[in-house]
């Protein structure tokens, strides 16, 4: 965790408070979801989630980074909500920390689905080292993604495959607890789940040819 930014610091403070409360006898359960993704049944997601704003920015600029292989580790919102309730209600979950970190799928799955469903929207692909300046110069100021401009411009899309092996996020205990004590199988996000989320955003008009 990056303890130099406010987000990391706030999490560290909260978890220290919870740890102290636990040592004093409070029944504490810590649940850490990573990146929560669209509902696997409907494709519904919060349109203002970062990944959705990133896709919108790409559509509006008509541009993507070539050879993007960033690994995404989504946990579907429908699964996550059920799992959190199951863990919170189980009498044996107290004192544990449960991590939710999904299987890796390349961001190219989202890009391919977007291009297939909105042909000709992406007019060019650029190298990673040109991305930041391209975003800063070309993202429309009236875009819903404008407020995340700096974060979008700082995205690294080509950092290599199999990042999940380097993450250090341990999920074995979470999987084992859910399967053995809550009778819940671990969720695996599929490429079709990602496609369904794109179709939802197109259906509601968030992503469209007019965006560009």
XYZ file of C-alpha atoms in Angstrom:
212
model
C 0.000 0.000 0.000
C 1.238 3.464 -0.841
C 1.296 5.272 2.498
C 2.402 8.535 0.908
C -1.054 9.385 -0.416
C -4.217 10.210 1.483
C -6.043 7.078 0.371
C -3.353 4.741 1.648
C -2.931 6.698 4.872
C -6.663 6.648 5.604
C -6.805 2.874 5.130
C -3.798 2.364 7.371
C -5.333 4.486 10.136
C -8.678 2.695 9.951
C -7.095 -0.746 10.021
C -4.940 0.216 13.011
C -8.074 1.338 14.866
C -9.815 -1.921 13.984
C -6.791 -3.949 15.077
C -6.701 -2.154 18.421
C -10.428 -2.725 18.893
C -9.946 -6.409 18.106
C -7.201 -6.784 20.724
C -9.607 -5.250 23.248
C -12.217 -7.888 22.509
C -14.383 -6.327 19.811
C -15.704 -8.694 17.148
C -14.010 -7.223 14.072
C -14.109 -8.513 10.496
C -11.985 -6.757 7.852
C -13.060 -7.213 4.229
C -10.881 -5.780 1.460
C -12.433 -5.815 -2.012
C -10.070 -4.898 -4.823
C -11.659 -3.595 -8.048
C -15.396 -4.263 -8.139
C -16.816 -4.810 -11.605
C -20.180 -5.000 -13.329
C -23.049 -7.291 -12.399
C -22.492 -10.580 -14.234
C -26.223 -10.994 -14.914
C -27.076 -7.569 -16.326
C -23.764 -5.846 -17.055
C -24.865 -2.960 -14.815
C -22.125 -0.921 -13.183
C -21.549 2.562 -11.845
C -20.868 4.620 -14.956
C -18.491 6.834 -12.986
C -16.205 4.029 -11.864
C -12.670 4.748 -13.004
C -12.424 1.969 -15.580
C -15.660 3.136 -17.216
C -14.450 6.734 -17.343
C -11.209 5.479 -18.875
C -13.128 3.704 -21.644
C -15.224 6.819 -22.190
C -12.083 8.932 -22.506
C -10.676 6.528 -25.091
C -13.898 6.722 -27.103
C -14.075 10.515 -26.892
C -10.467 10.889 -27.994
C -10.731 8.092 -30.561
C -7.461 6.691 -29.298
C -5.999 3.745 -27.384
C -2.527 2.580 -26.424
C -1.304 -0.148 -28.748
C -0.430 -3.596 -27.388
C -2.178 -2.867 -24.084
C -1.789 -5.864 -21.773
C -2.601 -4.426 -18.344
C -4.094 -7.162 -16.180
C -7.409 -6.348 -14.490
C -8.442 -8.220 -11.351
C -12.156 -7.625 -11.062
C -14.606 -8.994 -8.497
C -18.219 -8.842 -9.777
C -20.495 -6.654 -7.664
C -23.235 -9.302 -7.445
C -20.804 -11.910 -6.115
C -18.995 -9.470 -3.838
C -22.192 -8.285 -2.155
C -23.313 -11.845 -1.380
C -19.874 -12.870 -0.159
C -19.524 -9.853 2.140
C -22.893 -10.558 3.755
C -21.992 -14.236 4.182
C -18.665 -13.383 5.823
C -20.098 -10.672 8.060
C -22.829 -12.970 9.356
C -20.704 -16.065 9.914
C -19.834 -16.597 13.596
C -16.293 -17.765 12.780
C -15.282 -14.747 10.700
C -14.354 -12.495 13.633
C -10.717 -11.469 13.831
C -10.011 -12.305 10.191
C -9.072 -10.168 7.210
C -10.596 -11.265 3.904
C -9.091 -10.153 0.590
C -11.062 -10.099 -2.664
C -8.742 -10.060 -5.678
C -9.982 -11.449 -8.978
C -8.364 -13.531 -11.672
C -6.398 -11.573 -14.243
C -7.917 -10.557 -17.567
C -6.165 -8.236 -19.992
C -7.632 -4.806 -20.600
C -7.427 -5.786 -24.266
C -10.606 -7.832 -23.646
C -12.436 -4.570 -22.930
C -10.754 -2.807 -25.831
C -11.605 -5.586 -28.288
C -15.223 -5.689 -27.143
C -15.497 -1.928 -27.481
C -14.049 -1.873 -30.996
C -16.254 -4.761 -32.127
C -19.425 -3.069 -30.921
C -18.529 0.470 -31.926
C -16.554 0.076 -35.162
C -14.514 3.058 -36.364
C -14.771 4.879 -33.022
C -11.100 4.230 -32.253
C -9.256 5.992 -35.046
C -5.679 5.553 -33.884
C -3.419 3.615 -31.546
C -0.377 5.212 -29.996
C 2.667 4.088 -28.047
C 2.519 4.072 -24.266
C 5.103 6.845 -23.956
C 2.869 9.189 -25.970
C -0.297 8.518 -23.973
C 0.041 11.088 -21.201
C 0.551 14.083 -23.462
C -2.165 12.886 -25.818
C -4.705 12.765 -22.984
C -3.704 16.153 -21.602
C -4.078 17.747 -25.029
C -7.119 15.921 -26.399
C -9.529 14.938 -23.618
C -12.559 17.277 -23.953
C -13.108 19.585 -20.991
C -16.837 18.826 -21.025
C -16.210 15.099 -20.718
C -17.448 13.301 -17.572
C -13.932 11.823 -17.521
C -12.312 15.276 -17.233
C -12.258 15.203 -13.430
C -10.060 12.082 -13.647
C -7.827 13.534 -16.356
C -4.564 13.267 -14.406
C -5.230 9.680 -13.343
C -6.232 8.667 -16.866
C -3.147 10.357 -18.318
C -0.959 8.470 -15.834
C -2.303 5.046 -16.809
C 0.274 2.411 -17.730
C -1.263 -0.078 -20.152
C 1.787 -2.134 -21.123
C 3.298 -3.196 -17.824
C 3.409 -6.874 -18.741
C 1.384 -10.014 -18.210
C 0.706 -12.093 -15.099
C 0.766 -9.166 -12.713
C -1.437 -11.150 -10.362
C 1.581 -13.320 -9.510
C 3.499 -10.252 -8.333
C 0.741 -8.546 -6.417
C 1.250 -10.181 -3.035
C -2.515 -10.145 -2.407
C -3.330 -13.364 -0.573
C -6.780 -14.778 -1.255
C -6.317 -18.420 -0.243
C -7.851 -18.005 3.209
C -10.797 -16.037 1.810
C -11.493 -18.679 -0.847
C -11.171 -21.502 1.657
C -13.462 -19.835 4.211
C -16.150 -19.044 1.639
C -16.080 -22.523 0.127
C -15.922 -24.569 3.330
C -17.896 -22.449 5.781
C -20.217 -20.359 3.608
C -20.812 -22.871 0.812
C -19.847 -20.272 -1.801
C -17.558 -21.032 -4.716
C -14.960 -18.443 -5.670
C -15.935 -16.178 -8.546
C -13.968 -16.098 -11.803
C -14.604 -13.146 -14.102
C -14.823 -14.113 -17.767
C -14.253 -12.155 -20.949
C -17.989 -12.398 -21.592
C -18.654 -10.642 -18.267
C -16.527 -7.723 -19.448
C -18.305 -7.669 -22.806
C -21.655 -7.557 -21.030
C -20.560 -4.452 -19.124
C -19.623 -2.720 -22.386
C -22.964 -3.647 -23.926
C -24.731 -2.135 -20.918
C -22.822 1.141 -21.263
C -23.639 1.287 -24.968
C -27.306 0.486 -24.342
C -27.676 3.371 -21.877
C -25.840 5.776 -24.177
C -22.750 6.237 -22.007
C -20.497 4.870 -24.739
C -21.511 5.748 -28.278
C -20.257 7.045 -31.596
C -21.534 10.459 -30.517
C -19.014 10.394 -27.649
C -16.266 11.002 -30.157
